[in-house]
Amino acid sequence: MPTFQDGFIIVAKRECPTCELLESVYAELAAHDVVLSVFSQDDPSFPDSLNDVIDDTGLENSYSLDVETVPTLIRWKGGKEVKRAIGWNKTEWRDLTGINGLGGDLPENQPGCGSITVEPGMPETLAVRFGDTNLEARRIEVAAMEDDIEVGFERGWSDGLPVVPPTEVRVVRMLTGTTRDPAEVLGNIPPNLASCTVEKVAINAVMAGCKPEYLPVVLAAVEAALEPDFCMHGLLCTTHFAAPMVIVNGPITKAIGMNSGGNALGQGNRANSTIGRALQLVIRNVGGGVPGGIDRATLGNPGKLTYCMAEDESDPIWDPFSVDRGIASGKSAVTLYAAEGMLGNMGDMSRTPESLTRSLAMSLRVIGHPKKIQAHDAMIVLSPEHLRVYREAGWSKARALEEFNKVLTFSGADFIEGAHGVAEGISPDRADEQVSKFKPDGLNIVRAGGIAGMMSAIIGSWAATGERGSKLVTKEIGT
Amino acid sequence: MIESQILLDPTAEVSPAKRQRVTPPDSLEGKTIALLDIGKRRGNVFLDRLEECMAERGLTVKRYAKPTNTKVAPLNVVQTIAMECDIVVEALSD
């Protein structure tokens, strides 16, 4: 840390018109019997009126003094700051220096310019440069001729796509997205049950391509994955297709530019793509959950790279999914769902809710396997044009779900082992029962999609749901 | 001068910071072994003897060669070895 002489300190830069305006003031101060230390951020030959300007192009002094505006005048005594004046204000500078006629002909007031230390990206760069980050992660040195993108692959940090190299500067910048202490432990990430700090999540969020403002969403998603009800360990180990799907609700979706419209389940939106990916990278890198290792998926699904969307809350006819899940209206939240790939349902002729419900139910019936009963949950991602059918008929979400469950109740005879020449099925002694495809609360609806297209998506769940597997977990998003 | 770069470890830090070598196999039984002549003089003498010894043990051996010792192996040589063999032995000689 630099030390400063008792007296007056001025931090300035040539590029600042206010700093240049004060040339006569610097000369006046130097002519008085005071100790004057002038630091120039961009040109050690500035101010021209002084001979002993201190070169601060490395910005160590400016950073140490926490200067945000130039010029800044500081009175320094006994190794600490007494008072400072920011920009040019004749009265302030006169009071601070005790020189009554200082800057006689100059205007009374002239705002300063931004210090180079606060230019975009600079605070993080300087924190790293001056060892002020308090980051605990192990440092990995990459040789000069190594390609830093290839490093991510070679060290096994990648999901198969390039990762952004997690430099200290990028990680410090990522951590500006949260108010949480980087050292805070979120929990133990399966499968290795490795302790995971906010800092480790930030490192993986950098690699995923997140912006700092996405970090609170990623942190909430990681915390949701760590809830025993979500059963992340089992979900990771399974041979099934499923992966954690992140559904985001609330004002943060708009604040960070998430997509709940056209292609909400597709590509092209940075927040959707990188938030889901960050969760997967945390599981891979911190938890050690690697395909071929503990991850034994027979086929997996493309959502294992990233599976994240925002709900379209623009139509107030139905409450946001997060509100259904107990989060207060107006709050932001993530819900994790153990999801397999999606099945499209292009029912474009139904204009009544009764017909549309039956139409969608035809796709819902085959989730997991057409002859499986209460083995899987399902999520309907309902498009705006399908939602319109329910809205125009005045159906609430609860009414729609009730009707779905009615039309998805069948004679057990069609589902018993061997029925229709297929070995798969439920016990033959249930042939006379009425069986429901889904468990109570096993079917849910969220809204998303482009304004054109009478089609919705059906997303089945992991084969182990409820008490014997994964339940939906919702977490409010913090700061 | 290009400087080295520092990255922050995204893992649980349970393995060493330096990249680890691939673990050698417990046994050569049932493995196909590539003998790679890097193109330096008399490397072939060493590899010929190694091939004899391995053949006596009933091991499966395949021979490959780099065009020159001054450059890394061409991609097709690397890929062919990777597709056909489990283990590779290079002859370094002078």
PDB file of N, CA, C and O in Angstrom, chain B residues 54-85:
ATOM      1  N   MET B  54       7.840 -58.409 -27.087  1.00  0.00           N
ATOM      2  CA  MET B  54       6.387 -58.393 -26.897  1.00  0.00           C
ATOM      3  C   MET B  54       5.740 -59.568 -27.621  1.00  0.00           C
ATOM      4  O   MET B  54       4.782 -60.177 -27.118  1.00  0.00           O
ATOM      5  N   ALA B  55       6.260 -59.877 -28.821  1.00  0.00           N
ATOM      6  CA  ALA B  55       5.711 -60.994 -29.594  1.00  0.00           C
ATOM      7  C   ALA B  55       5.906 -62.305 -28.823  1.00  0.00           C
ATOM      8  O   ALA B  55       5.017 -63.163 -28.811  1.00  0.00           O
ATOM      9  N   GLU B  56       7.060 -62.421 -28.167  1.00  0.00           N
ATOM     10  CA  GLU B  56       7.331 -63.645 -27.379  1.00  0.00           C
ATOM     11  C   GLU B  56       6.304 -63.799 -26.262  1.00  0.00           C
ATOM     12  O   GLU B  56       5.972 -64.903 -25.866  1.00  0.00           O
ATOM     13  N   ARG B  57       5.819 -62.670 -25.758  1.00  0.00           N
ATOM     14  CA  ARG B  57       4.801 -62.706 -24.685  1.00  0.00           C
ATOM     15  C   ARG B  57       3.385 -62.815 -25.250  1.00  0.00           C
ATOM     16  O   ARG B  57       2.416 -62.772 -24.496  1.00  0.00           O
ATOM     17  N   GLY B  58       3.287 -62.899 -26.574  1.00  0.00           N
ATOM     18  CA  GLY B  58       1.972 -63.061 -27.199  1.00  0.00           C
ATOM     19  C   GLY B  58       1.157 -61.781 -27.252  1.00  0.00           C
ATOM     20  O   GLY B  58      -0.067 -61.821 -27.378  1.00  0.00           O
ATOM     21  N   LEU B  59       1.808 -60.628 -27.170  1.00  0.00           N
ATOM     22  CA  LEU B  59       1.093 -59.351 -27.202  1.00  0.00           C
ATOM     23  C   LEU B  59       0.880 -58.882 -28.641  1.00  0.00           C
ATOM     24  O   LEU B  59       1.664 -59.222 -29.529  1.00  0.00           O
ATOM     25  N   THR B  60      -0.141 -58.126 -28.860  1.00  0.00           N
ATOM     26  CA  THR B  60      -0.437 -57.601 -30.199  1.00  0.00           C
ATOM     27  C   THR B  60       0.285 -56.258 -30.367  1.00  0.00           C
ATOM     28  O   THR B  60       0.096 -55.341 -29.558  1.00  0.00           O
ATOM     29  N   VAL B  61       1.103 -56.180 -31.405  1.00  0.00           N
ATOM     30  CA  VAL B  61       1.919 -54.980 -31.617  1.00  0.00           C
ATOM     31  C   VAL B  61       1.680 -54.443 -33.024  1.00  0.00           C
ATOM     32  O   VAL B  61       1.540 -55.217 -33.968  1.00  0.00           O
ATOM     33  N   LYS B  62       1.605 -53.138 -33.145  1.00  0.00           N
ATOM     34  CA  LYS B  62       1.524 -52.509 -34.467  1.00  0.00           C
ATOM     35  C   LYS B  62       2.598 -51.447 -34.558  1.00  0.00           C
ATOM     36  O   LYS B  62       2.877 -50.761 -33.566  1.00  0.00           O
ATOM     37  N   ARG B  63       3.182 -51.298 -35.750  1.00  0.00           N
ATOM     38  CA  ARG B  63       4.272 -50.332 -35.922  1.00  0.00           C
ATOM     39  C   ARG B  63       3.780 -49.081 -36.666  1.00  0.00           C
ATOM     40  O   ARG B  63       3.022 -49.172 -37.631  1.00  0.00           O
ATOM     41  N   TYR B  64       4.258 -47.936 -36.215  1.00  0.00           N
ATOM     42  CA  TYR B  64       3.933 -46.649 -36.848  1.00  0.00           C
ATOM     43  C   TYR B  64       5.205 -45.815 -36.884  1.00  0.00           C
ATOM     44  O   TYR B  64       6.158 -46.070 -36.142  1.00  0.00           O
ATOM     45  N   ALA B  65       5.195 -44.804 -37.750  1.00  0.00           N
ATOM     46  CA  ALA B  65       6.387 -43.951 -37.840  1.00  0.00           C
ATOM     47  C   ALA B  65       6.000 -42.510 -38.137  1.00  0.00           C
ATOM     48  O   ALA B  65       5.033 -42.247 -38.865  1.00  0.00           O
ATOM     49  N   LYS B  66       6.747 -41.599 -37.533  1.00  0.00           N
ATOM     50  CA  LYS B  66       6.641 -40.185 -37.894  1.00  0.00           C
ATOM     51  C   LYS B  66       7.577 -39.919 -39.056  1.00  0.00           C
ATOM     52  O   LYS B  66       8.657 -40.504 -39.118  1.00  0.00           O
ATOM     53  N   PRO B  67       7.228 -39.009 -39.949  1.00  0.00           N
ATOM     54  CA  PRO B  67       8.122 -38.710 -41.076  1.00  0.00           C
ATOM     55  C   PRO B  67       9.444 -38.087 -40.599  1.00  0.00           C
ATOM     56  O   PRO B  67      10.475 -38.283 -41.219  1.00  0.00           O
ATOM     57  N   THR B  68       9.408 -37.324 -39.546  1.00  0.00           N
ATOM     58  CA  THR B  68      10.615 -36.639 -39.077  1.00  0.00           C
ATOM     59  C   THR B  68      10.522 -36.434 -37.570  1.00  0.00           C
ATOM     60  O   THR B  68       9.437 -36.250 -37.028  1.00  0.00           O
ATOM     61  N   ASN B  69      11.699 -36.472 -36.949  1.00  0.00           N
ATOM     62  CA  ASN B  69      11.706 -36.267 -35.496  1.00  0.00           C
ATOM     63  C   ASN B  69      11.618 -34.794 -35.118  1.00  0.00           C
ATOM     64  O   ASN B  69      11.459 -34.453 -33.956  1.00  0.00           O
ATOM     65  N   THR B  70      11.710 -33.923 -36.118  1.00  0.00           N
ATOM     66  CA  THR B  70      11.777 -32.493 -35.805  1.00  0.00           C
ATOM     67  C   THR B  70      10.403 -31.867 -35.580  1.00  0.00           C
ATOM     68  O   THR B  70      10.303 -30.754 -35.061  1.00  0.00           O
ATOM     69  N   LYS B  71       9.361 -32.578 -35.973  1.00  0.00           N
ATOM     70  CA  LYS B  71       8.014 -32.010 -35.821  1.00  0.00           C
ATOM     71  C   LYS B  71       7.119 -33.004 -35.096  1.00  0.00           C
ATOM     72  O   LYS B  71       7.413 -34.195 -35.062  1.00  0.00           O
ATOM     73  N   VAL B  72       6.027 -32.474 -34.566  1.00  0.00           N
ATOM     74  CA  VAL B  72       5.078 -33.374 -33.899  1.00  0.00           C
ATOM     75  C   VAL B  72       4.466 -34.316 -34.932  1.00  0.00           C
ATOM     76  O   VAL B  72       4.485 -34.044 -36.135  1.00  0.00           O
ATOM     77  N   ALA B  73       3.939 -35.424 -34.431  1.00  0.00           N
ATOM     78  CA  ALA B  73       3.376 -36.426 -35.346  1.00  0.00           C
ATOM     79  C   ALA B  73       2.212 -35.836 -36.131  1.00  0.00           C
ATOM     80  O   ALA B  73       1.400 -35.087 -35.574  1.00  0.00           O
ATOM     81  N   PRO B  74       2.120 -36.167 -37.427  1.00  0.00           N
ATOM     82  CA  PRO B  74       0.965 -35.701 -38.213  1.00  0.00           C
ATOM     83  C   PRO B  74      -0.339 -36.221 -37.614  1.00  0.00           C
ATOM     84  O   PRO B  74      -0.373 -37.295 -37.006  1.00  0.00           O
ATOM     85  N   LEU B  75      -1.395 -35.444 -37.795  1.00  0.00           N
ATOM     86  CA  LEU B  75      -2.683 -35.781 -37.188  1.00  0.00           C
ATOM     87  C   LEU B  75      -3.154 -37.175 -37.586  1.00  0.00           C
ATOM     88  O   LEU B  75      -3.692 -37.921 -36.762  1.00  0.00           O
ATOM     89  N   ASN B  76      -2.921 -37.553 -38.868  1.00  0.00           N
ATOM     90  CA  ASN B  76      -3.429 -38.865 -39.296  1.00  0.00           C
ATOM     91  C   ASN B  76      -2.714 -39.994 -38.563  1.00  0.00           C
ATOM     92  O   ASN B  76      -3.299 -41.041 -38.276  1.00  0.00           O
ATOM     93  N   VAL B  77      -1.429 -39.794 -38.222  1.00  0.00           N
ATOM     94  CA  VAL B  77      -0.693 -40.822 -37.474  1.00  0.00           C
ATOM     95  C   VAL B  77      -1.263 -40.925 -36.054  1.00  0.00           C
ATOM     96  O   VAL B  77      -1.532 -42.006 -35.545  1.00  0.00           O
ATOM     97  N   VAL B  78      -1.477 -39.764 -35.438  1.00  0.00           N
ATOM     98  CA  VAL B  78      -2.032 -39.740 -34.074  1.00  0.00           C
ATOM     99  C   VAL B  78      -3.400 -40.400 -34.047  1.00  0.00           C
ATOM    100  O   VAL B  78      -3.704 -41.232 -33.183  1.00  0.00           O
ATOM    101  N   GLN B  79      -4.246 -40.032 -35.014  1.00  0.00           N
ATOM    102  CA  GLN B  79      -5.610 -40.564 -35.019  1.00  0.00           C
ATOM    103  C   GLN B  79      -5.620 -42.065 -35.313  1.00  0.00           C
ATOM    104  O   GLN B  79      -6.413 -42.808 -34.729  1.00  0.00           O
ATOM    105  N   THR B  80      -4.733 -42.501 -36.211  1.00  0.00           N
ATOM    106  CA  THR B  80      -4.693 -43.931 -36.535  1.00  0.00           C
ATOM    107  C   THR B  80      -4.288 -44.741 -35.305  1.00  0.00           C
ATOM    108  O   THR B  80      -4.900 -45.770 -34.994  1.00  0.00           O
ATOM    109  N   ILE B  81      -3.285 -44.246 -34.594  1.00  0.00           N
ATOM    110  CA  ILE B  81      -2.860 -44.950 -33.374  1.00  0.00           C
ATOM    111  C   ILE B  81      -4.005 -44.968 -32.356  1.00  0.00           C
ATOM    112  O   ILE B  81      -4.298 -45.993 -31.740  1.00  0.00           O
ATOM    113  N   ALA B  82      -4.681 -43.821 -32.206  1.00  0.00           N
ATOM    114  CA  ALA B  82      -5.769 -43.734 -31.230  1.00  0.00           C
ATOM    115  C   ALA B  82      -6.903 -44.704 -31.565  1.00  0.00           C
ATOM    116  O   ALA B  82      -7.523 -45.291 -30.674  1.00  0.00           O
ATOM    117  N   MET B  83      -7.146 -44.887 -32.872  1.00  0.00           N
ATOM    118  CA  MET B  83      -8.246 -45.770 -33.281  1.00  0.00           C
ATOM    119  C   MET B  83      -7.880 -47.244 -33.159  1.00  0.00           C
ATOM    120  O   MET B  83      -8.716 -48.080 -32.859  1.00  0.00           O
ATOM    121  N   GLU B  84      -6.592 -47.558 -33.389  1.00  0.00           N
ATOM    122  CA  GLU B  84      -6.206 -48.965 -33.508  1.00  0.00           C
ATOM    123  C   GLU B  84      -5.562 -49.539 -32.255  1.00  0.00           C
ATOM    124  O   GLU B  84      -5.447 -50.755 -32.133  1.00  0.00           O
ATOM    125  N   CYS B  85      -5.103 -48.675 -31.358  1.00  0.00           N
ATOM    126  CA  CYS B  85      -4.283 -49.179 -30.244  1.00  0.00           C
ATOM    127  C   CYS B  85      -4.761 -48.656 -28.892  1.00  0.00           C
ATOM    128  O   CYS B  85      -5.485 -47.674 -28.801  1.00  0.00           O
TER     129      CYS B  85
END
